[in-house]
Short mmCIF file of C-alpha atoms and ligand atoms in Angstrom, two decimals:
data_model
loop_
_atom_site.label_atom_id
_atom_site.label_comp_id
_atom_site.label_asym_id
_atom_site.label_seq_id
_atom_site.Cartn_x
_atom_site.Cartn_y
_atom_site.Cartn_z
CA MET A 1214 22.87 -12.34 13.77
CA ASP A 1215 19.24 -13.16 14.58
CA VAL A 1216 16.63 -10.53 13.69
CA THR A 1217 13.30 -11.62 15.16
CA LYS A 1218 11.71 -8.35 16.32
CA ALA A 1219 10.43 -5.47 14.21
CA ILE A 1220 9.02 -2.06 15.05
CA ILE A 1221 6.08 -0.77 13.01
CA PRO A 1222 5.66 2.97 13.71
CA ALA A 1223 1.97 3.71 13.08
CA ALA A 1224 1.29 6.65 15.39
CA GLY A 1225 1.52 9.43 12.78
CA LEU A 1226 -1.39 11.76 12.10
CA GLY A 1227 -1.84 10.68 8.47
CA THR A 1228 -2.68 14.25 7.41
CA ARG A 1229 -2.32 13.44 3.70
CA PHE A 1230 -5.29 11.13 4.08
CA LEU A 1231 -7.60 13.50 5.94
CA PRO A 1232 -10.54 13.49 6.43
CA LEU A 1233 -10.46 9.65 6.34
CA THR A 1234 -7.80 9.47 9.08
CA LYS A 1235 -9.89 11.57 11.46
CA ALA A 1236 -11.59 8.37 12.61
CA MET A 1237 -9.79 5.50 10.87
CA PRO A 1238 -6.12 4.45 10.95
CA LYS A 1239 -4.62 4.76 7.47
CA GLU A 1240 -2.89 1.42 8.11
CA MET A 1241 -6.37 -0.17 7.86
CA ILE A 1242 -7.08 1.25 4.41
CA PRO A 1243 -7.97 -1.63 2.06
CA VAL A 1244 -5.54 -2.63 -0.66
CA LEU A 1245 -7.46 -5.19 -2.71
CA ASN A 1246 -9.18 -7.37 -0.10
CA LYS A 1247 -6.83 -6.80 2.86
CA PRO A 1248 -5.91 -3.82 5.03
CA ALA A 1249 -2.52 -2.32 4.18
CA ILE A 1250 -1.02 -3.37 7.52
CA GLN A 1251 -1.57 -7.06 6.72
CA TYR A 1252 0.91 -6.84 3.82
CA ILE A 1253 3.49 -5.50 6.26
CA VAL A 1254 2.98 -8.28 8.79
CA GLU A 1255 3.05 -10.89 6.01
CA GLU A 1256 6.39 -9.49 4.78
CA GLY A 1257 7.64 -9.66 8.37
CA LEU A 1258 6.66 -13.30 8.78
CA ALA A 1259 8.29 -14.09 5.43
CA SER A 1260 11.46 -12.46 6.85
CA ASN A 1261 11.32 -14.63 9.99
CA ILE A 1262 10.12 -11.81 12.25
CA LYS A 1263 8.27 -13.29 15.22
CA HIS A 1264 7.51 -10.25 17.38
CA PHE A 1265 5.91 -7.07 16.01
CA LEU A 1266 6.11 -3.92 18.12
CA MET A 1267 3.35 -1.66 16.87
CA ILE A 1268 3.69 2.02 17.84
CA THR A 1269 0.18 3.40 17.94
CA SER A 1270 -1.94 6.26 19.23
CA SER A 1271 -5.45 6.59 20.61
CA LYS A 1272 -7.01 6.53 17.11
CA LYS A 1273 -5.47 3.19 16.15
CA GLN A 1274 -7.45 0.64 18.15
CA ALA A 1275 -8.75 -0.99 14.95
CA ILE A 1276 -5.25 -2.37 14.23
CA ALA A 1277 -5.15 -4.30 17.51
CA ASP A 1278 -8.72 -5.52 16.98
CA TYR A 1279 -7.85 -6.76 13.50
CA PHE A 1280 -4.98 -8.95 14.70
CA ASP A 1281 -6.94 -10.28 17.67
CA ALA A 1282 -8.88 -13.54 17.90
CA SER A 1283 -12.58 -13.23 17.06
CA PRO A 1284 -14.37 -16.29 18.53
CA CYS A 1285 -17.93 -15.05 17.82
CA LEU A 1286 -17.21 -14.23 14.18
CA ASP A 1287 -15.28 -17.50 13.73
CA TYR A 1288 -18.23 -19.43 15.16
CA LEU A 1289 -20.76 -17.75 12.85
CA LEU A 1290 -18.55 -18.15 9.78
CA LYS A 1291 -17.96 -21.81 10.62
CA GLU A 1292 -21.70 -22.42 10.92
CA ARG A 1293 -22.20 -20.87 7.49
CA ASN A 1294 -19.24 -22.67 5.98
CA LYS A 1295 -17.51 -19.37 5.26
CA LEU A 1296 -14.45 -19.50 7.53
CA HIS A 1297 -12.23 -19.46 4.42
CA LEU A 1298 -13.22 -15.80 3.87
CA LEU A 1299 -10.79 -14.78 6.62
CA GLY A 1300 -7.99 -16.00 4.33
CA ASP A 1301 -4.56 -16.18 5.96
CA LEU A 1302 -5.53 -13.98 8.89
CA GLU A 1303 -6.04 -16.91 11.27
CA LYS A 1304 -2.57 -18.25 10.48
CA ILE A 1305 -1.01 -14.81 10.99
CA ILE A 1306 -2.69 -14.43 14.38
CA LYS A 1307 -1.35 -17.82 15.46
CA LYS A 1308 2.20 -17.23 14.21
CA ALA A 1309 2.87 -13.58 15.10
CA HIS A 1310 3.25 -12.01 18.52
CA PHE A 1311 2.09 -8.38 18.78
CA THR A 1312 2.92 -5.75 21.37
CA TYR A 1313 1.16 -2.38 21.15
CA ILE A 1314 2.95 0.67 22.53
CA ARG A 1315 1.36 4.10 22.72
CA GLN A 1316 3.21 7.19 21.53
CA SER A 1317 1.33 9.88 23.40
CA SER A 1318 2.30 12.66 21.01
CA PRO A 1319 3.52 12.45 17.37
CA LEU A 1320 7.01 13.81 18.00
CA GLY A 1321 8.55 12.21 14.93
CA LEU A 1322 9.66 8.87 13.57
CA GLY A 1323 12.81 8.83 15.71
CA HIS A 1324 10.72 9.42 18.82
CA ALA A 1325 8.31 6.61 17.78
CA ILE A 1326 11.25 4.18 17.49
CA MET A 1327 12.43 5.15 20.98
CA MET A 1328 9.07 4.04 22.38
CA ALA A 1329 10.07 0.38 21.84
CA ARG A 1330 13.48 0.67 23.48
CA HIS A 1331 12.51 -1.31 26.60
CA ILE A 1332 11.63 -4.37 24.51
CA ILE A 1333 14.65 -4.43 22.20
CA GLU A 1334 17.69 -5.97 23.86
CA LYS A 1335 21.28 -5.75 22.62
CA GLU A 1336 20.22 -6.98 19.21
CA TYR A 1337 19.52 -5.93 15.64
CA PHE A 1338 15.87 -5.33 14.81
CA GLY A 1339 13.73 -4.52 11.78
CA VAL A 1340 11.67 -1.39 11.10
CA PHE A 1341 8.71 -1.29 8.70
CA LEU A 1342 7.14 2.00 7.67
CA PRO A 1343 3.64 0.79 6.83
CA ASP A 1344 3.13 3.41 4.08
CA ASP A 1345 5.44 1.37 1.87
CA ILE A 1346 4.15 -1.92 0.50
CA ILE A 1347 6.94 -3.75 -1.31
CA THR A 1348 6.13 -6.75 -3.48
CA GLY A 1349 8.60 -9.08 -5.16
CA LYS A 1350 10.14 -12.54 -5.20
CA GLN A 1351 11.94 -12.14 -1.87
CA ALA A 1352 10.55 -10.23 1.11
CA ALA A 1353 12.23 -6.79 1.26
CA LEU A 1354 13.16 -7.02 4.95
CA ALA A 1355 14.65 -10.50 4.40
CA GLN A 1356 16.96 -8.93 1.78
CA LEU A 1357 18.13 -6.34 4.32
CA ILE A 1358 18.66 -8.98 7.03
CA ARG A 1359 20.88 -10.96 4.64
CA ILE A 1360 23.03 -7.86 4.02
CA ALA A 1361 23.13 -6.99 7.75
CA ARG A 1362 24.52 -10.48 8.50
CA GLN A 1363 27.01 -10.32 5.65
CA GLU A 1364 28.33 -6.81 6.47
CA LYS A 1365 27.79 -6.96 10.27
CA GLY A 1366 26.13 -3.57 10.37
CA SER A 1367 22.85 -1.69 10.06
CA VAL A 1368 21.14 -1.58 6.66
CA ILE A 1369 18.60 0.78 5.14
CA ALA A 1370 16.53 0.17 2.02
CA VAL A 1371 17.02 2.71 -0.75
CA GLN A 1372 15.56 3.38 -4.16
CA GLU A 1373 16.77 5.60 -7.01
CA VAL A 1374 14.46 8.59 -7.41
CA PRO A 1375 14.36 11.33 -10.09
CA PRO A 1376 16.34 14.48 -9.07
CA GLU A 1377 13.15 16.55 -8.76
CA CYS A 1378 11.86 14.13 -6.08
CA VAL A 1379 14.85 14.13 -3.68
CA SER A 1380 13.29 16.88 -1.55
CA SER A 1381 10.57 14.43 -0.46
CA TYR A 1382 12.96 11.85 1.01
CA GLY A 1383 15.90 11.16 3.29
CA ILE A 1384 18.87 10.90 0.89
CA ILE A 1385 22.08 8.95 1.50
CA ALA A 1386 25.62 10.20 0.98
CA ILE A 1387 27.80 7.34 -0.28
CA LYS A 1388 31.08 6.50 1.44
CA LYS A 1389 31.87 3.47 -0.71
CA GLN A 1390 30.09 1.48 -3.42
CA ILE A 1391 30.45 -2.25 -2.64
CA THR A 1392 28.34 -3.84 -5.41
CA PRO A 1393 25.96 -2.26 -7.96
CA ASN A 1394 23.18 -2.47 -5.32
CA LEU A 1395 25.09 -2.11 -2.04
CA PHE A 1396 26.70 1.02 -0.59
CA GLN A 1397 28.36 2.01 2.64
CA VAL A 1398 26.77 5.22 3.88
CA SER A 1399 28.69 8.24 5.16
CA HIS A 1400 25.67 10.25 6.31
CA LEU A 1401 22.02 11.00 5.55
CA VAL A 1402 20.34 14.26 4.64
CA GLU A 1403 16.63 14.69 5.37
CA LYS A 1404 14.64 16.18 2.46
CA PRO A 1405 17.49 18.13 0.77
CA ASN A 1406 17.05 20.68 -2.03
CA GLN A 1407 17.82 19.19 -5.42
CA LYS A 1408 21.12 21.11 -5.64
CA ASP A 1409 22.29 19.99 -2.17
CA ALA A 1410 21.34 16.30 -2.50
CA PRO A 1411 24.42 14.06 -2.04
CA SER A 1412 22.92 11.33 -4.31
CA ASN A 1413 19.62 10.26 -5.84
CA LEU A 1414 19.32 7.26 -3.50
CA ALA A 1415 16.27 7.77 -1.31
CA VAL A 1416 15.59 5.99 1.97
CA ILE A 1417 12.40 3.94 1.78
CA GLY A 1418 10.43 2.26 4.54
CA ARG A 1419 12.56 -0.71 5.61
CA TYR A 1420 15.53 -0.79 7.98
CA VAL A 1421 17.60 -3.24 9.99
CA LEU A 1422 19.11 -1.28 12.87
CA SER A 1423 21.49 -1.88 15.73
CA HIS A 1424 20.27 -1.22 19.28
CA LYS A 1425 22.92 1.56 19.22
CA ILE A 1426 20.25 3.69 17.53
CA PHE A 1427 18.65 4.34 20.94
CA ASN A 1428 21.69 6.10 22.43
CA ALA A 1429 22.10 7.99 19.15
CA LEU A 1430 18.46 9.16 19.31
CA ASP A 1431 19.05 10.19 22.95
CA ASP A 1432 21.97 12.34 21.79
CA ILE A 1433 19.97 14.16 19.13
CA SER A 1434 16.81 14.54 21.19
CA SER A 1435 18.73 16.64 23.70
CA TYR A 1436 19.02 19.42 21.08
CA ALA A 1437 16.04 18.67 18.78
CA THR A 1438 13.62 21.59 18.68
CA ASP A 1439 11.01 19.97 16.48
CA GLU A 1440 10.34 16.31 15.56
CA ILE A 1441 13.06 13.72 16.24
CA GLN A 1442 14.11 12.39 12.84
CA LEU A 1443 15.26 8.81 12.41
CA THR A 1444 17.63 9.87 9.60
CA ASP A 1445 19.47 12.20 12.03
CA GLY A 1446 19.59 9.33 14.55
CA ILE A 1447 21.18 7.02 11.97
CA THR A 1448 23.83 9.61 11.07
CA GLN A 1449 24.55 10.03 14.80
CA MET A 1450 24.72 6.23 15.27
CA MET A 1451 27.66 6.12 12.86
CA LYS A 1452 29.53 8.29 15.38
CA HIS A 1453 28.90 5.43 17.87
CA ASN A 1454 31.02 3.20 15.58
CA GLU A 1455 28.11 1.52 13.82
CA LYS A 1456 28.61 0.87 10.11
CA VAL A 1457 25.54 1.68 8.02
CA PHE A 1458 24.86 0.24 4.58
CA ALA A 1459 22.23 1.05 1.97
CA PHE A 1460 20.78 -1.65 -0.24
CA LYS A 1461 18.66 -1.18 -3.35
CA VAL A 1462 15.96 -3.70 -2.50
CA GLN A 1463 14.62 -5.79 -5.35
CA GLY A 1464 10.86 -5.48 -5.76
CA THR A 1465 8.12 -2.99 -6.54
CA ARG A 1466 7.46 -0.30 -3.96
CA TYR A 1467 4.06 1.31 -3.60
CA ASP A 1468 3.80 4.41 -1.41
CA ILE A 1469 0.24 4.23 -0.11
CA GLY A 1470 0.60 7.18 2.30
CA ASN A 1471 -1.28 9.54 -0.04
CA PRO A 1472 -4.40 9.07 -2.19
CA ILE A 1473 -2.61 9.01 -5.58
CA GLY A 1474 -0.02 6.48 -4.41
CA TRP A 1475 -2.76 4.37 -2.87
CA LEU A 1476 -4.74 4.34 -6.14
CA LYS A 1477 -1.61 3.37 -8.08
CA ALA A 1478 -0.98 0.55 -5.59
CA ILE A 1479 -4.45 -0.85 -5.99
CA ILE A 1480 -4.31 -0.76 -9.79
CA GLY A 1481 -0.70 -2.05 -9.94
CA MET A 1482 -1.32 -4.87 -7.49
CA ALA A 1483 -4.65 -5.84 -9.09
CA LEU A 1484 -2.93 -6.10 -12.47
CA HIS A 1485 -0.46 -8.59 -10.97
CA ASP A 1486 -3.08 -10.67 -9.16
CA PRO A 1487 -4.68 -13.46 -11.19
CA THR A 1488 -7.98 -13.05 -9.28
CA TYR A 1489 -8.37 -9.40 -10.25
CA ALA A 1490 -6.21 -8.88 -13.35
CA PRO A 1491 -8.69 -10.01 -16.06
CA TYR A 1492 -11.46 -7.77 -14.68
CA ILE A 1493 -9.26 -4.71 -14.21
CA LYS A 1494 -7.57 -5.13 -17.61
CA SER A 1495 -10.88 -5.29 -19.45
CA TYR A 1496 -12.27 -2.41 -17.39
CA LEU A 1497 -9.23 -0.21 -18.09
CA ALA A 1498 -9.27 -1.12 -21.78
CA ASP A 1499 -12.86 0.06 -21.86
CA ILE A 1500 -12.10 3.50 -20.43
CA ASP A 1501 -11.40 5.64 -23.48
CA SER A 1502 -12.93 8.88 -22.30
CA PHE A 1503 -14.46 10.38 -19.20
CA ASP A 1504 -17.89 9.64 -20.72
CA SER A 1505 -17.23 5.92 -20.48
CA LEU A 1506 -17.14 6.22 -16.69
CA LEU A 1507 -20.74 7.41 -16.68
CA TYR A 1508 -23.50 4.85 -16.47
CA ASN A 1509 -24.01 3.26 -19.85
CA LYS A 1510 -26.31 0.31 -19.93
CA THR A 1511 -24.98 -0.91 -23.28
CA LYS A 1512 -21.57 -1.49 -21.75
CA HIS A 1513 -20.84 -4.82 -20.19
CA ILE A 1514 -19.40 -4.51 -16.67
CA ASN A 1515 -17.83 -7.61 -15.14
CA HIS A 1516 -18.07 -8.24 -11.44
CA LEU A 1517 -16.26 -10.75 -9.31
CA ASN A 1518 -18.58 -13.56 -8.31
CA LYS A 1519 -19.64 -13.47 -4.68
P1 LIG B 1946 4.97 10.32 8.07
O1 LIG B 1946 5.99 11.37 8.14
O2 LIG B 1946 4.64 9.77 6.75
O3 LIG B 1946 3.67 10.88 8.78
O4 LIG B 1946 5.45 9.17 9.05
P2 LIG B 1946 2.19 10.36 8.84
O5 LIG B 1946 1.58 10.93 10.04
O6 LIG B 1946 2.11 8.87 8.74
O7 LIG B 1946 1.46 10.92 7.54
P3 LIG B 1946 1.26 12.44 7.02
O8 LIG B 1946 2.61 12.86 6.51
O9 LIG B 1946 0.76 13.30 8.15
O10 LIG B 1946 0.25 12.28 5.95
C1 LIG B 1946 6.21 8.05 8.64
C2 LIG B 1946 5.84 6.87 9.54
O11 LIG B 1946 6.19 7.16 10.89
C3 LIG B 1946 5.07 7.04 11.75
C4 LIG B 1946 3.86 7.19 10.84
O12 LIG B 1946 2.73 6.54 11.40
C5 LIG B 1946 4.35 6.56 9.55
O13 LIG B 1946 4.20 5.16 9.56
N1 LIG B 1946 5.17 8.10 12.76
C6 LIG B 1946 5.48 9.36 12.40
C7 LIG B 1946 4.96 7.78 14.10
O14 LIG B 1946 4.67 6.60 14.44
N2 LIG B 1946 5.06 8.76 15.03
C8 LIG B 1946 5.36 10.04 14.69
O15 LIG B 1946 5.46 10.89 15.61
C9 LIG B 1946 5.58 10.35 13.35
#
């Protein structure tokens, strides 16, 4: 099973990040020195994805500009001996192939996935929800692809969440536990009440799906009254004889789709990055009260060298 294409749905309204998202795609929000979307594409390349199908809307032009060649900027940076400041971006642009597809109205994640149907053939493909940045030894999508090959079925990434949080996620119902981290799924429930949740395993933003998902989404869209949910599509796909597995991916997941999660991601990732960790550690150690955040000329504040 070759998985070389991935869909990145990025056409949502991003209401939890208003007013910022009024004029700027939340996928371009900086996490350390890179926009969030770059972490997603890097994970894709590390998982052998060659073709990224970005689902966008009219407000998301900055994403396409970011992954485009920039001859004038390159020329000026070269002249000033500063081309290295673009980091790995040049390599990414050379390696990855991007297709941008407009979703004219935000009719749900399932609907966004359907927008790429004409490019996916009879193959398995990856899905990245760009709100989730997952760091770890092995790329999260690569872990799912390995399971998809082994089990010959679709795979969704899951994470254990506290019972009081199940109502924020799609939750899996387990048909069979295969290993401590791998489960066969019987169905999915979107944002259940705590008492109705079939497990505490929450769907997070990585999937490897069969092309059968498109017919399944067709089925449910004929009676959907509101948004078309991908979780409902996956449950329906099982009725089309597709086995679905859930895998507890190994790594740290940061949900950057809301301001608190984004702040946690920046602090967590900075503390694991040798460039930033010493500065952030000493800065955090120095914060003992709200007063210490106010300007105090006797306190020594470190800055990264330019
Ligand atoms: P969310 O449900 O998190 O919505 O979508 P959102 O618009 O990004 O953010 P909030 O909730 O309003 O703050 C999950 C993913 O699906 C994409 C989003 O861009 C996000 O990556 N999506 C959602 C679409 O591409 N189209 C849609 O119609 C809905």
